[in-house]
Short mmCIF file of C-alpha atoms and ligand atoms in Angstrom, two decimals:
data_model
loop_
_atom_site.label_atom_id
_atom_site.label_comp_id
_atom_site.label_asym_id
_atom_site.label_seq_id
_atom_site.Cartn_x
_atom_site.Cartn_y
_atom_site.Cartn_z
CA UNK A 1 -21.36 -9.41 -38.37
CA UNK A 2 -20.90 -9.30 -42.14
CA UNK A 3 -18.12 -7.01 -43.30
CA UNK A 4 -18.16 -5.47 -46.79
CA UNK A 5 -17.15 -8.16 -49.21
CA UNK A 6 -16.79 -9.14 -52.84
CA UNK A 7 -19.71 -9.17 -55.26
CA UNK A 8 -21.39 -12.53 -55.75
CA UNK A 9 -19.83 -14.37 -58.67
CA UNK A 10 -21.23 -17.69 -59.89
CA UNK A 11 -18.09 -19.47 -61.06
CA UNK A 12 -17.76 -23.21 -61.58
CA UNK A 13 -16.63 -25.65 -58.93
CA UNK A 14 -14.59 -28.61 -60.08
CA UNK A 15 -16.89 -30.85 -58.03
CA UNK A 16 -19.88 -29.76 -60.14
CA UNK A 17 -18.33 -30.82 -63.45
CA UNK A 18 -20.07 -34.00 -64.64
CA UNK A 19 -16.75 -35.46 -65.78
CA UNK A 20 -14.94 -34.69 -62.48
CA UNK A 21 -13.67 -38.07 -61.21
CA UNK A 22 -15.95 -39.56 -58.57
CA UNK A 23 -12.81 -40.48 -56.56
CA UNK A 24 -12.05 -36.76 -56.16
CA UNK A 25 -15.69 -35.80 -55.58
CA UNK A 26 -16.03 -38.45 -52.85
CA UNK A 27 -12.65 -37.54 -51.33
CA UNK A 28 -13.74 -33.87 -51.22
CA UNK A 29 -17.04 -34.64 -49.50
CA UNK A 30 -15.27 -37.06 -47.11
CA UNK A 31 -12.79 -34.28 -46.24
CA UNK A 32 -15.68 -31.88 -45.58
CA UNK A 33 -17.33 -34.42 -43.34
CA UNK A 34 -14.16 -35.06 -41.32
CA UNK A 35 -13.72 -31.28 -40.95
CA UNK A 36 -17.33 -30.93 -39.74
CA UNK A 37 -16.92 -33.78 -37.23
CA UNK A 38 -13.70 -32.32 -35.87
CA UNK A 39 -14.62 -28.62 -35.69
CA UNK A 40 -18.39 -28.95 -35.09
CA UNK A 41 -19.09 -25.51 -36.58
CA UNK A 42 -22.86 -25.94 -36.72
CA UNK A 43 -23.37 -26.49 -32.98
CA UNK A 44 -24.53 -22.86 -32.55
CA UNK A 45 -27.42 -23.50 -34.98
CA UNK A 46 -28.77 -26.64 -33.30
CA UNK A 47 -31.46 -24.44 -31.76
CA UNK A 48 -32.57 -23.40 -35.27
CA UNK A 49 -33.02 -27.06 -36.26
CA UNK A 50 -34.82 -27.72 -33.00
CA UNK A 51 -37.20 -24.85 -33.73
CA UNK A 52 -37.89 -26.22 -37.24
CA UNK A 53 -38.65 -29.75 -35.93
CA UNK A 54 -40.95 -28.39 -33.25
CA UNK A 55 -42.72 -26.10 -35.71
CA UNK A 56 -43.43 -28.98 -38.08
CA UNK A 57 -44.30 -31.36 -35.21
CA UNK A 58 -42.23 -33.98 -36.97
CA UNK A 59 -39.21 -36.08 -36.17
CA UNK A 60 -37.65 -36.44 -39.61
CA UNK A 61 -34.98 -34.32 -41.26
CA UNK A 62 -34.57 -34.72 -45.02
CA UNK A 63 -31.06 -33.52 -45.79
CA UNK A 64 -30.48 -32.47 -49.41
CA UNK A 65 -27.08 -32.30 -51.16
CA UNK A 66 -25.69 -34.59 -48.41
CA UNK A 67 -22.43 -35.60 -50.13
CA UNK A 68 -20.19 -37.30 -47.56
CA UNK A 69 -23.02 -37.10 -44.95
CA UNK A 70 -22.35 -33.69 -43.39
CA UNK A 71 -22.62 -32.77 -39.71
CA UNK A 72 -25.34 -35.21 -38.64
CA UNK A 73 -23.15 -37.58 -36.66
CA UNK A 74 -22.66 -34.63 -34.28
CA UNK A 75 -26.01 -32.84 -34.59
CA UNK A 76 -28.40 -35.80 -34.48
CA UNK A 77 -27.56 -37.02 -30.94
CA UNK A 78 -27.99 -33.47 -29.70
CA UNK A 79 -31.35 -33.07 -31.48
CA UNK A 80 -32.49 -36.44 -30.14
CA UNK A 81 -31.67 -35.25 -26.63
CA UNK A 82 -33.30 -31.84 -27.04
CA UNK A 83 -36.38 -32.67 -29.13
CA UNK A 84 -37.25 -36.35 -29.31
CA UNK A 85 -35.22 -39.61 -29.18
CA UNK A 86 -37.03 -40.63 -32.39
CA UNK A 87 -35.54 -37.84 -34.54
CA UNK A 88 -34.05 -39.35 -37.71
CA UNK A 89 -32.14 -37.99 -40.70
CA UNK A 90 -32.56 -39.13 -44.31
CA UNK A 91 -29.51 -38.14 -46.36
CA UNK A 92 -29.98 -37.52 -50.08
CA UNK A 93 -27.89 -36.30 -53.01
CA UNK A 94 -28.10 -36.00 -56.78
CA UNK A 95 -24.87 -38.04 -56.84
CA UNK A 96 -25.17 -40.26 -53.74
CA UNK A 97 -21.83 -41.08 -52.10
CA UNK A 98 -21.90 -44.89 -51.76
CA UNK A 99 -18.96 -44.94 -49.35
CA UNK A 100 -20.68 -42.44 -47.05
CA UNK A 101 -23.89 -44.48 -47.27
CA UNK A 102 -22.01 -47.58 -46.13
CA UNK A 103 -20.47 -45.62 -43.26
CA UNK A 104 -23.91 -44.40 -42.16
CA UNK A 105 -25.42 -47.89 -42.20
CA UNK A 106 -24.44 -48.53 -38.56
CA UNK A 107 -25.32 -45.06 -37.27
CA UNK A 108 -28.64 -45.10 -35.46
CA UNK A 109 -31.20 -42.72 -36.93
CA UNK A 110 -29.22 -41.92 -40.09
CA UNK A 111 -30.24 -43.42 -43.43
CA UNK A 112 -28.56 -42.57 -46.76
CA UNK A 113 -30.96 -42.80 -49.71
CA UNK A 114 -29.10 -44.45 -52.60
CA UNK A 115 -31.50 -43.26 -55.31
CA UNK A 116 -30.52 -39.81 -56.66
CA UNK A 117 -32.66 -37.01 -55.21
CA UNK A 118 -32.73 -33.60 -56.89
CA UNK A 119 -32.90 -30.87 -54.26
CA UNK A 120 -35.01 -28.80 -56.67
CA UNK A 121 -37.73 -31.41 -56.87
CA UNK A 122 -37.89 -33.60 -53.79
CA UNK A 123 -40.18 -36.66 -54.07
CA UNK A 124 -43.38 -36.30 -52.06
CA UNK A 125 -42.69 -39.41 -49.94
CA UNK A 126 -39.68 -37.64 -48.37
CA UNK A 127 -41.59 -35.55 -45.84
CA UNK A 128 -39.88 -33.68 -43.00
CA UNK A 129 -37.74 -30.66 -42.20
CA UNK A 130 -35.53 -30.00 -45.22
CA UNK A 131 -31.92 -29.05 -44.71
CA UNK A 132 -29.17 -28.07 -47.12
CA UNK A 133 -25.70 -28.05 -45.58
CA UNK A 134 -22.91 -26.48 -47.63
CA UNK A 135 -24.91 -27.02 -50.80
CA UNK A 136 -27.03 -23.90 -51.32
CA UNK A 137 -24.23 -21.85 -52.89
CA UNK A 138 -24.15 -24.40 -55.73
CA UNK A 139 -27.38 -22.96 -57.04
CA UNK A 140 -27.83 -19.82 -59.10
CA UNK A 141 -30.52 -17.45 -57.79
CA UNK A 142 -33.30 -18.92 -59.97
CA UNK A 143 -32.45 -22.50 -58.92
CA UNK A 144 -31.97 -21.45 -55.28
CA UNK A 145 -35.48 -19.98 -55.37
CA UNK A 146 -36.76 -23.19 -56.98
CA UNK A 147 -35.27 -25.16 -54.07
CA UNK A 148 -36.99 -22.86 -51.55
CA UNK A 149 -40.22 -22.94 -53.60
CA UNK A 150 -40.20 -26.75 -53.59
CA UNK A 151 -40.01 -26.74 -49.77
CA UNK A 152 -42.70 -24.05 -49.50
CA UNK A 153 -44.91 -25.95 -51.99
CA UNK A 154 -44.63 -29.05 -49.79
CA UNK A 155 -45.32 -26.98 -46.66
CA UNK A 156 -42.03 -28.13 -45.07
CA UNK A 157 -39.62 -26.06 -42.97
CA UNK A 158 -36.30 -25.39 -44.67
CA UNK A 159 -32.93 -24.74 -43.04
CA UNK A 160 -29.93 -23.72 -45.15
CA UNK A 161 -26.50 -23.91 -43.49
CA UNK A 162 -23.24 -22.78 -45.05
CA UNK A 163 -19.72 -23.04 -43.69
CA UNK A 164 -18.96 -19.87 -45.62
CA UNK A 165 -19.28 -16.09 -45.54
CA UNK A 166 -18.66 -13.88 -48.55
CA UNK A 167 -16.13 -11.52 -47.00
CA UNK A 168 -12.61 -10.56 -48.11
CA UNK A 169 -10.91 -12.18 -45.06
CA UNK A 170 -12.82 -15.42 -45.65
CA UNK A 171 -11.90 -15.37 -49.33
CA UNK A 172 -8.22 -14.99 -48.45
CA UNK A 173 -8.49 -17.71 -45.80
CA UNK A 174 -10.02 -20.10 -48.40
CA UNK A 175 -7.02 -19.67 -50.68
CA UNK A 176 -4.36 -19.93 -48.00
CA UNK A 177 -5.77 -22.16 -45.28
CA UNK A 178 -7.70 -24.84 -47.20
CA UNK A 179 -4.67 -26.79 -48.56
CA UNK A 180 -3.30 -26.82 -45.02
CA UNK A 181 -6.65 -27.86 -43.62
CA UNK A 182 -6.94 -30.74 -46.14
CA UNK A 183 -3.41 -31.93 -45.30
CA UNK A 184 -4.19 -32.01 -41.57
CA UNK A 185 -7.76 -33.35 -41.86
CA UNK A 186 -7.26 -36.30 -44.26
CA UNK A 187 -5.75 -38.50 -41.48
CA UNK A 188 -9.05 -38.09 -39.58
CA UNK A 189 -11.16 -39.59 -42.41
CA UNK A 190 -12.58 -42.99 -41.47
CA UNK A 191 -12.34 -45.54 -42.90
CA UNK A 192 -8.87 -44.64 -44.16
CA UNK A 193 -8.75 -44.60 -47.97
CA UNK A 194 -5.33 -45.10 -49.53
CA UNK A 195 -6.58 -43.26 -52.63
CA UNK A 196 -7.42 -40.11 -50.62
CA UNK A 197 -3.97 -40.15 -48.96
CA UNK A 198 -2.31 -40.51 -52.39
CA UNK A 199 -4.42 -37.62 -53.79
CA UNK A 200 -3.33 -35.48 -50.83
CA UNK A 201 0.33 -36.24 -50.16
CA UNK A 202 1.65 -37.99 -53.29
CA UNK A 203 -0.09 -36.06 -56.06
CA UNK A 204 -1.76 -33.20 -54.11
CA UNK A 205 -4.76 -32.74 -56.38
CA UNK A 206 -7.19 -32.80 -53.46
CA UNK A 207 -5.75 -29.86 -51.42
CA UNK A 208 -5.51 -27.58 -54.46
CA UNK A 209 -8.84 -28.55 -56.01
CA UNK A 210 -10.47 -28.02 -52.58
CA UNK A 211 -8.80 -24.58 -52.30
CA UNK A 212 -10.08 -23.71 -55.78
CA UNK A 213 -13.59 -24.94 -54.96
CA UNK A 214 -13.65 -23.11 -51.61
CA UNK A 215 -12.64 -19.81 -53.21
CA UNK A 216 -15.36 -20.31 -55.84
CA UNK A 217 -17.85 -21.36 -53.12
CA UNK A 218 -17.06 -18.28 -51.03
CA UNK A 219 -17.72 -16.07 -54.05
CA UNK A 220 -20.95 -17.96 -54.75
CA UNK A 221 -22.18 -17.84 -51.16
CA UNK A 222 -25.28 -15.72 -50.48
CA UNK A 223 -25.22 -13.19 -47.66
CA UNK A 224 -28.08 -13.11 -45.13
CA UNK A 225 -29.79 -10.15 -46.83
CA UNK A 226 -29.56 -11.91 -50.23
CA UNK A 227 -30.98 -15.12 -48.74
CA UNK A 228 -33.95 -13.20 -47.38
CA UNK A 229 -34.40 -11.48 -50.73
CA UNK A 230 -34.43 -14.87 -52.50
CA UNK A 231 -37.03 -16.17 -50.05
CA UNK A 232 -39.16 -13.05 -50.46
CA UNK A 233 -39.37 -13.73 -54.21
CA UNK A 234 -40.86 -17.23 -53.78
CA UNK A 235 -44.60 -17.53 -54.43
CA UNK A 236 -46.46 -18.42 -51.24
CA UNK A 237 -43.42 -17.78 -49.03
CA UNK A 238 -45.06 -14.80 -47.36
CA UNK A 239 -46.89 -17.11 -44.95
CA UNK A 240 -43.50 -18.46 -43.81
CA UNK A 241 -41.34 -16.89 -41.11
CA UNK A 242 -37.84 -16.26 -42.52
CA UNK A 243 -34.62 -15.47 -40.66
CA UNK A 244 -31.00 -15.34 -41.84
CA UNK A 245 -27.78 -14.63 -39.98
CA UNK A 246 -24.00 -14.78 -40.34
CA UNK A 247 -22.07 -15.88 -37.26
CA UNK A 248 -18.79 -17.48 -36.16
CA UNK A 249 -18.47 -20.94 -34.65
CA UNK A 250 -16.45 -21.47 -31.47
CA UNK A 251 -13.51 -22.51 -33.63
CA UNK A 252 -13.80 -19.22 -35.57
CA UNK A 253 -15.22 -20.76 -38.75
CA UNK A 254 -17.75 -18.68 -40.72
CA UNK A 255 -21.36 -19.88 -40.64
CA UNK A 256 -24.32 -18.44 -42.54
CA UNK A 257 -27.86 -19.73 -42.12
CA UNK A 258 -31.36 -19.22 -43.47
CA UNK A 259 -34.44 -20.70 -41.85
CA UNK A 260 -37.97 -20.72 -43.24
CA UNK A 261 -40.78 -21.86 -40.96
CA UNK A 262 -44.30 -22.59 -42.16
CA UNK A 263 -47.28 -21.55 -40.05
CA UNK A 264 -47.79 -23.77 -36.97
CA UNK A 265 -49.46 -27.11 -37.72
CA UNK A 266 -52.35 -28.38 -35.70
CA UNK A 267 -51.89 -32.01 -36.82
CA UNK A 268 -48.55 -33.88 -36.50
CA UNK A 269 -46.82 -34.69 -39.83
CA UNK A 270 -45.15 -37.96 -38.89
C1 LIG B 1 -20.24 -29.35 -51.02
S1 LIG B 1 -21.18 -30.84 -51.12
C2 LIG B 1 -21.99 -30.75 -49.54
C3 LIG B 1 -21.85 -31.98 -48.81
C4 LIG B 1 -22.44 -32.09 -47.41
N1 LIG B 1 -23.80 -31.56 -47.31
C5 LIG B 1 -21.53 -31.53 -46.36
O1 LIG B 1 -21.90 -30.60 -45.64
O2 LIG B 1 -20.41 -32.05 -46.21
C6 LIG B 1 -22.47 -30.42 -52.20
C7 LIG B 1 -23.26 -31.61 -52.68
O3 LIG B 1 -24.36 -31.12 -53.46
C8 LIG B 1 -24.69 -32.13 -54.40
N2 LIG B 1 -25.59 -31.54 -55.40
C9 LIG B 1 -25.30 -30.67 -56.40
N3 LIG B 1 -26.43 -30.36 -57.10
C10 LIG B 1 -27.46 -31.04 -56.53
C11 LIG B 1 -28.87 -31.13 -56.79
N4 LIG B 1 -29.47 -30.45 -57.78
N5 LIG B 1 -29.62 -31.91 -55.98
C12 LIG B 1 -29.05 -32.62 -54.96
N6 LIG B 1 -27.72 -32.59 -54.69
C13 LIG B 1 -26.93 -31.80 -55.46
C14 LIG B 1 -23.33 -32.60 -54.88
O4 LIG B 1 -23.41 -33.90 -55.43
C15 LIG B 1 -22.50 -32.56 -53.58
O5 LIG B 1 -22.46 -33.83 -52.97
#
């Protein structure tokens, strides 16, 4: 499904700059979350998550780089129905989004960890299937391998999901469609934040910074063959089963995934 595309280029995203205002970082992750809730692009990969939970015989997902919480409001109920009603998700981030954490507080099965968690070195007490949604492209190849190595070292399954594909049409769509998408998605963000509306319609920093970041993200995104190559370079990863694919969601959005499954366990994890 991948068409020839641009070379991978590791530019900088505004959201990654340490001095980038937290109001804009939170507004960006809140926008992403509202987009995920509305378009549900990861529904086609629910079966991949199901496979990872079953392989690890566990009922906990440890989501890394969670930002504004990601797609779990949609995916968790489906996983609970398909796998086990006890499936839970622990959301983590290096810069936890306090507003998202408050929003998650009344969602059954979703807990947002308020202590910073580095995806490259996950504390041992956070056991479970690791996921990275829209975060993997933030890492350069060496760091990306470190993230995979940390999961392999802990013997946990890892699922990487990206709402991106590094193709020319997707690059063009990022530049043209994202400002429009921000303008139409901000009214869906709950709870409504006056600041986010002002940053979108009064002084439109959010639509243009999101367009910039999405273009950079698209150029940073790894293709399926590159994901498999990264995994192949991780020590001990040869005992894992790896699969990567690029596909389109029902709404036409680009999705890329990588899954790494450890050998079957005989004893349940949790
Ligand atoms: C584009 S957001 C993804 C948000 C969310 N997963 C979603 O799908 O909406 C990327 C997140 O990665 C986080 N991040 C960047 N480097 C990280 C690291 N080393 N460890 C954990 N989180 C990190 C950022 O703080 C940001 O919230």
